[in-house]
XYZ file of C-alpha atoms in Angstrom:
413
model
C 100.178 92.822 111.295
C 98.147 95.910 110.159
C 100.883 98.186 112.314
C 103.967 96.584 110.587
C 102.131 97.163 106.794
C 101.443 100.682 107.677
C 104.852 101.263 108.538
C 106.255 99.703 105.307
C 103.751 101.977 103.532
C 105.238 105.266 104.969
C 108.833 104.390 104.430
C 111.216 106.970 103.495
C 112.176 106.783 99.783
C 114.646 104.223 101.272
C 115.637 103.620 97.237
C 117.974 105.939 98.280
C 119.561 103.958 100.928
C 119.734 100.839 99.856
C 122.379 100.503 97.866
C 124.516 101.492 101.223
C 122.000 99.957 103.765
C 122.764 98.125 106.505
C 119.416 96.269 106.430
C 116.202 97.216 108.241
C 113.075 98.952 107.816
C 111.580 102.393 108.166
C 108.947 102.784 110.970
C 106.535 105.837 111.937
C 103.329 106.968 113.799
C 100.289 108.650 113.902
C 97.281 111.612 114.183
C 93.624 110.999 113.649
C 91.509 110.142 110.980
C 87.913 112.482 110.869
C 85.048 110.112 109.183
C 81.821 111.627 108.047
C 78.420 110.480 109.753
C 77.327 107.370 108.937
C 74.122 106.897 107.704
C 72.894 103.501 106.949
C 72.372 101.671 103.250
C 69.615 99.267 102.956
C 71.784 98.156 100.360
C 73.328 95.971 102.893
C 72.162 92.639 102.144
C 71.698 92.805 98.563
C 75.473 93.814 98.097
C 76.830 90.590 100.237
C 74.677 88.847 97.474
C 76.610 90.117 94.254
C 80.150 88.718 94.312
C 82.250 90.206 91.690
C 85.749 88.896 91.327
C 86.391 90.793 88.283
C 85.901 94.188 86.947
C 83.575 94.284 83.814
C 83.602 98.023 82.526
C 81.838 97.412 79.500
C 79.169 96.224 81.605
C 79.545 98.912 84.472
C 79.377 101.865 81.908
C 76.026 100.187 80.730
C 74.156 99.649 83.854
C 75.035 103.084 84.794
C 73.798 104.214 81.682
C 70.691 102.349 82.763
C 70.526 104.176 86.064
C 70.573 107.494 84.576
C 68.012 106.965 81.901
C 65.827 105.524 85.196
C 66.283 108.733 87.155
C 65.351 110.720 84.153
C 62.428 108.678 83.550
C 61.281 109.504 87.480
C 62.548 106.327 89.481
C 64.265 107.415 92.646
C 66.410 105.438 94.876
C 64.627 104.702 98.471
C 67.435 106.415 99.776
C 69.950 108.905 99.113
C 73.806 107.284 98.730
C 75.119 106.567 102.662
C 77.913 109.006 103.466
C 80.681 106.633 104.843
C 81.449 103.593 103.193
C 82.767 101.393 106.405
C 79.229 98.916 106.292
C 79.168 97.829 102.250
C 82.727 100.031 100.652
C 79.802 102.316 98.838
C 79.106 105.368 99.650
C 79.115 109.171 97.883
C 80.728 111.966 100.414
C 79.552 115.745 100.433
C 82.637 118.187 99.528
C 83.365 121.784 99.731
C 84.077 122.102 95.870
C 85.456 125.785 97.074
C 88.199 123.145 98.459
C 88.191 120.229 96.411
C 87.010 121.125 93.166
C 84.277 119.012 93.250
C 80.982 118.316 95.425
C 80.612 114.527 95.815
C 83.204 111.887 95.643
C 82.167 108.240 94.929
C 83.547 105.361 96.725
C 82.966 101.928 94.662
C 83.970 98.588 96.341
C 84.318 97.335 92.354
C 87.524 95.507 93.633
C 85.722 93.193 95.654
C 81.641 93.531 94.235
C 79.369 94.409 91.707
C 77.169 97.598 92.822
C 73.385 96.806 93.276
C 70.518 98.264 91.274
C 69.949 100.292 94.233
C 73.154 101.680 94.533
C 73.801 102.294 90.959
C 70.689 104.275 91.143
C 72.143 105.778 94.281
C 75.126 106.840 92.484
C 73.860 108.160 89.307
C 71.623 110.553 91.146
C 74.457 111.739 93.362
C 77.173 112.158 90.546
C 74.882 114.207 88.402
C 76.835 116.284 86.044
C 79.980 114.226 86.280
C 80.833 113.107 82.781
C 80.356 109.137 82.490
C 83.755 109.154 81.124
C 85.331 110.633 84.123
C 83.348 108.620 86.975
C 85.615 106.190 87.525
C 88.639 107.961 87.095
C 90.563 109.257 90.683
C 89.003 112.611 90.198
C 85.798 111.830 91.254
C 85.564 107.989 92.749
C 87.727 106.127 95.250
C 87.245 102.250 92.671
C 88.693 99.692 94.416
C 90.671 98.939 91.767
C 94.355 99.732 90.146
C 93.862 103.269 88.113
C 96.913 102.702 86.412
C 98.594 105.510 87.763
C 99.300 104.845 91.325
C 96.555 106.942 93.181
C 94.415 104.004 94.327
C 97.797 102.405 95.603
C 98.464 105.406 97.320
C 95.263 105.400 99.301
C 94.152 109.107 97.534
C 92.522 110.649 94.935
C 95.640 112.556 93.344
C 99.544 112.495 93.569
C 101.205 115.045 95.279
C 102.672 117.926 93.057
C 106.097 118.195 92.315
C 106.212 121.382 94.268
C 103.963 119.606 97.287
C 106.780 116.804 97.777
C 109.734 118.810 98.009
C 107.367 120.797 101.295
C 106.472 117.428 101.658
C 110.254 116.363 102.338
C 111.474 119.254 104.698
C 108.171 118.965 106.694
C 108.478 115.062 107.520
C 111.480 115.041 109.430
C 110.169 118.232 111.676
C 106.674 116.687 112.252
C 109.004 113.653 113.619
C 111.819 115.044 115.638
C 110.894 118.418 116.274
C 106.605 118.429 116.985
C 105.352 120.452 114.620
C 102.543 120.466 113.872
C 99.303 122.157 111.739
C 98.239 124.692 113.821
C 95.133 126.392 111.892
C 91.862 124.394 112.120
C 89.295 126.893 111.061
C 87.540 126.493 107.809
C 86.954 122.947 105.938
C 89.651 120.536 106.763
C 91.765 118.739 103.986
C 92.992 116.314 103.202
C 90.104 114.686 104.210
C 90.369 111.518 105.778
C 87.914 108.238 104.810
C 87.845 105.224 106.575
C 86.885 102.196 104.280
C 85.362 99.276 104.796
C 86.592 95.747 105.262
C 88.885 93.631 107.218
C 91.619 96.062 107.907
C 90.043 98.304 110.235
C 91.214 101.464 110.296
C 92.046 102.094 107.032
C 91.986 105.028 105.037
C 91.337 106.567 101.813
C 92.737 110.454 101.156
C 90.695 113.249 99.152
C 93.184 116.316 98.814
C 92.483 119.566 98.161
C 92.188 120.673 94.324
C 94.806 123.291 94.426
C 98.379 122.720 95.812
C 98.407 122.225 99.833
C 99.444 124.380 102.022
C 101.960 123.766 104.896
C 99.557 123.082 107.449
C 97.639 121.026 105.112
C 100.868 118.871 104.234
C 101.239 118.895 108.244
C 97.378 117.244 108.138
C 98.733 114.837 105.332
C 101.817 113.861 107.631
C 99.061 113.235 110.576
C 97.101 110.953 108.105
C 100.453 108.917 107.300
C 101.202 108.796 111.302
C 97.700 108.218 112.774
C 98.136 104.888 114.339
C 101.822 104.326 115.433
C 103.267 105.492 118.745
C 105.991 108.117 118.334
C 108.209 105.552 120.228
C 108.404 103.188 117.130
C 110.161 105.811 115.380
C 111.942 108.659 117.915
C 115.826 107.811 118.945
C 115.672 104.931 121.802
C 118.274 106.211 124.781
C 121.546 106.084 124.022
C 120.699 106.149 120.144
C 121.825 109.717 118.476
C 119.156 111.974 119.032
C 117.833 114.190 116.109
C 119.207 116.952 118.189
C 122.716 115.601 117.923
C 122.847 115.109 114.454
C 124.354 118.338 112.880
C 127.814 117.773 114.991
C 127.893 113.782 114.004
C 127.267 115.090 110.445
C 129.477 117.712 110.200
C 132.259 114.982 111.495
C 131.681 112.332 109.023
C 131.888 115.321 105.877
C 135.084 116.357 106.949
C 136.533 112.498 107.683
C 134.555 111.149 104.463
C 135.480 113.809 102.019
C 132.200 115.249 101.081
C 131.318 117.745 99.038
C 132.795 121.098 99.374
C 133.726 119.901 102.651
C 130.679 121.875 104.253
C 128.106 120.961 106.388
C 125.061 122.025 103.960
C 121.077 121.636 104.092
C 120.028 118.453 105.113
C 117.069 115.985 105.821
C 116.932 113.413 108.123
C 114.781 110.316 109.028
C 115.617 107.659 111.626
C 114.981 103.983 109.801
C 114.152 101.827 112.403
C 113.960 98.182 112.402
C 110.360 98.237 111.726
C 109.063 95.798 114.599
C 106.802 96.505 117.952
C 110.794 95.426 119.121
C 113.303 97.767 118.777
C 116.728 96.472 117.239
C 119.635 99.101 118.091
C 121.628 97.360 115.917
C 119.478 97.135 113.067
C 118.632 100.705 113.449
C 120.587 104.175 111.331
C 119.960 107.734 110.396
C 119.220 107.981 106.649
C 120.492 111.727 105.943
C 120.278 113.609 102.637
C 123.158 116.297 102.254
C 121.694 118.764 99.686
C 125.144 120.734 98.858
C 123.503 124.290 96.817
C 126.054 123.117 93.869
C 127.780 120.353 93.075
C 127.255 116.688 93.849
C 124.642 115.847 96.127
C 124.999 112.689 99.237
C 123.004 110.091 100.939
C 125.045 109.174 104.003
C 123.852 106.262 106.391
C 124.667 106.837 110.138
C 124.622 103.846 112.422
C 121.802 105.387 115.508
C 123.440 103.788 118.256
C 127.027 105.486 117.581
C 126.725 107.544 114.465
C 129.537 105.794 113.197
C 129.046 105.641 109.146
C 127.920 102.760 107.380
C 127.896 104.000 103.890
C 127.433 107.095 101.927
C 126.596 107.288 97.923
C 126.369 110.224 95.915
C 124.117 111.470 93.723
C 123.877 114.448 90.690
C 123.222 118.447 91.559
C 119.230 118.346 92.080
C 118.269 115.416 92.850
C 117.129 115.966 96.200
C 115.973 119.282 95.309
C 113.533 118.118 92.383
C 111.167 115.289 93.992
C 110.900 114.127 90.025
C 114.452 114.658 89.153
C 114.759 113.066 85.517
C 118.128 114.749 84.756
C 121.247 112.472 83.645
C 124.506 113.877 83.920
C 126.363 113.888 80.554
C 130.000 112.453 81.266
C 132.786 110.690 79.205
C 133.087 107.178 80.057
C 136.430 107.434 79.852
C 137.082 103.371 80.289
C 136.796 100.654 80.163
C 139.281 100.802 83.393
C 141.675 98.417 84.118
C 141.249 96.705 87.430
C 144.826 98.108 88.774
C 143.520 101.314 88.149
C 140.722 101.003 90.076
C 142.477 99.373 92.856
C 144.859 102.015 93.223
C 142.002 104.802 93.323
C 139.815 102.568 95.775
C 142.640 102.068 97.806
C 144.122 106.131 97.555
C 140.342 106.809 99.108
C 140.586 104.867 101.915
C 144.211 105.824 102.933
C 142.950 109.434 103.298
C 140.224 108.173 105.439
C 141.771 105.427 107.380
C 143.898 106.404 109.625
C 146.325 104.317 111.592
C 149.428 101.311 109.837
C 147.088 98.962 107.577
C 147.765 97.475 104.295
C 145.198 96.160 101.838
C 145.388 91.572 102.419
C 142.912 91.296 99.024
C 140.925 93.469 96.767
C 138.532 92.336 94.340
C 137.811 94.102 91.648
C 134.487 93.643 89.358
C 132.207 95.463 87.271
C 129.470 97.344 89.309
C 125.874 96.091 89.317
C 124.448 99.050 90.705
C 122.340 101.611 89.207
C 124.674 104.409 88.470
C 124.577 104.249 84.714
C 121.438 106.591 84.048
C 123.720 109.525 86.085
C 126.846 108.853 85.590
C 127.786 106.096 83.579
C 129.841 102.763 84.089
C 131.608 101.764 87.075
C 133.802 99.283 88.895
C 133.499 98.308 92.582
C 136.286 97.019 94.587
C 136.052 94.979 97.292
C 138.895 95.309 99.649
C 139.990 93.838 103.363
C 142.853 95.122 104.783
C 144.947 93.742 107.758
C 142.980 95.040 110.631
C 140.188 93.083 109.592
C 138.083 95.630 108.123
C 136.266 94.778 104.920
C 134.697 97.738 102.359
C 133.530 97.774 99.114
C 133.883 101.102 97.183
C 132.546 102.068 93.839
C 134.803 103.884 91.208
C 133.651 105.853 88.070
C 135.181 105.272 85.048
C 134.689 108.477 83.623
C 137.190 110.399 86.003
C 138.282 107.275 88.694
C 136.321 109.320 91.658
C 134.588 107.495 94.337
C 130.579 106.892 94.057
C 129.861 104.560 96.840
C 131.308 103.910 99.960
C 130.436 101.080 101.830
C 131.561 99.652 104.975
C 130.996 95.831 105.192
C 132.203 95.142 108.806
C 133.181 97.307 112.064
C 132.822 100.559 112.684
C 135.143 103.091 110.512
């Protein structure tokens, strides 16, 4: 089980995807987690004793108040803080603040305990000089708890920049398909890597760098992210387009589909597998990202064994580009549209795509639920079958009647 959540916590953005998806799940694997040296606690014992199921920070803030006065007063703890906090989830780790930005980082099991006397003592002598205001925050102290902003979710101390995801994004699909990897190891390593305590062994807490990563340090990230899963849950099976093969299969389906400029541009690529120790072939697709320089911008979703499409949707000039994109295209609505028009502009698509004698045995036309609003406003999908059996569903603007969303519910087009 603790294989299968690690792969749903890598996943592509597959946000992206799913309003074309064919179902499934991402998958991915792994590089090797570096753990300080443990030193004991004799907190041990005292710590199973003092259950906390929930988080008092009134009284945390006060008991470490306590502490501090005690170690100004002369009381020392009989130990310093233990280094790694696999034995009781406490522990203060030494940094290189020339890397980090800071020289101790706290980890506090507060999501599952109350810290002993000991330890508070522990930590208030090791976190000297950190503001009491800013101990628990993700700067300086791994909680246990939700900070609110998604850090502690993430398993590290900070987000990535907007500048480190879009690195972030061309690096993952190379680390995959192609082997790269970081190839400097002199000096201190980050991110650093943390293992943590508790039933799911092997799991790990991030500390990144203070200043925005490098691409071998992004490279370490990916190996964090990958640590634990064999490269065969998520390389191309035989017979399944290889990463290799895509930029032929890709430039076929721009041309047939209509895309863009009609060029094959930049692109990402990530194969989503279907997420089990059992590999599905037909549960299993390329997720690609066209990123056209100017003009609209394309998820298409490629079906691994064949690389025969099973959807494409399309997005504004950026997004890819900007890992934070926040832009919304300013269009006239230009509708409401009546449902003949959007038949006939549904339908004109697929005639210049399907070729062959078909005619159209029932389209359904209804307002469309996805989330296309915030970019380009309102928009009617039509769900048509035609008389080879083939059944799509294609989403129309009604600002200009163009197609959005291109879905194919059945065979292979």
């Amino acid at each position: 089980m603790k294989l299968h959540r690690r792969l749903v916590c890598i996943l592509m953005p597959v946000l992206l995807f799913s309003a074309c998806s064919p179902g499934g799940n991402s998958s991915s694997g792994g590089g090797e987690s570096r753990v300080p040296p443990v030193q004991s606690s004799s907190a041990s014992s005292e710590a199973l004793e003092s259950a906390a199921p929930e988080f008092d920070g009134v009284d945390f803030a006060a008991r470490y108040r306590q502490a501090k006065q005690r170690l100004a007063e002369g009381e020392k703890p009989s130990q310093p803080a233990p280094q790694d906090p696999k034995e009781t989830g406490f522990a203060v780790i030494s940094l290189d603040e020339r890397v980090y930005g800071i020289s101790q980082y706290a980890f506090l099991p507060l999501g599952e305990r109350s810290l002993t006397e000991e330890e508070f003592l522990q930590l208030a002598q090791a976190m000297e000089g950190v503001p009491e205001w800013g101990i628990l925050t993700p700067k300086y102290c791994r909680t246990g708890l939700m900070e609110g902003n998604g850090t502690a979710a993430a398993g590290q101390n900070r987000e990535l920049t907007r500048e480190e995801k879009l690195r972030y994004g061309a690096l993952r699909p190379l680390y995959l398909y192609e082997g790269k990897r970081a190839e400097e190891r002199t000096g201190p390593e980050a991110p650093l890597c943390v293992e943590l305590s508790g039933e799911e062994s092997g799991e790990i807490y991030r500390i990144l760098p203070a200043a925005s990563m490098t691409d071998e340090q992004l490279l370490r990230y990916l190996e964090t992210e990958f640590r634990e899963v064999p490269p065969e849950m998520y390389q191309p099976l035989v017979g399944e387009v290889s990463y290799q093969e895509l930029p032929a299969v890709i430039e076929a389906a721009v041309t047939r589909y209509k895309l863009g400029d009609g060029t094959t541009p930049d692109y990402r690529a990530e194969l989503i597998t279907s997420g089990t120790e059992t590999r599905n072939t037909d549960r299993e697709y390329w997720g690609i990202e066209l990123c056209f320089p100017e003009g609209d911008q394309y998820t298409l979703c490629l079906y691994a064994a064949d690389g025969n499409l099973t959807s494409w949707i399309r997005w504004p000039p950026g997004y890819f580009d900007d890992p934070d994109f926040s832009g919304i295209r300013q269009l006239s609505e230009g509708g409401p549209r009546s449902e003949e028009e959007v038949r006939e502009a549904a339908v004109a698509y697929l005639r210049q795509i399907e070729s062959g004698e078909w005619e159209v045995t029932d389209c359904t036309v209804s307002e469309s639920q996805g989330a296309v609003g915030q970019f380009y406003g309102s928009a009617s999908e039509a769900e048509i079958k035609t008389s080879t059996g083939a059944r799509f569903n294609i989403t129309v603007l009604d600002s200009d009647l163009s197609v959005y969303n291109f879905i194919v519910r059945n065979g292979k087009a």
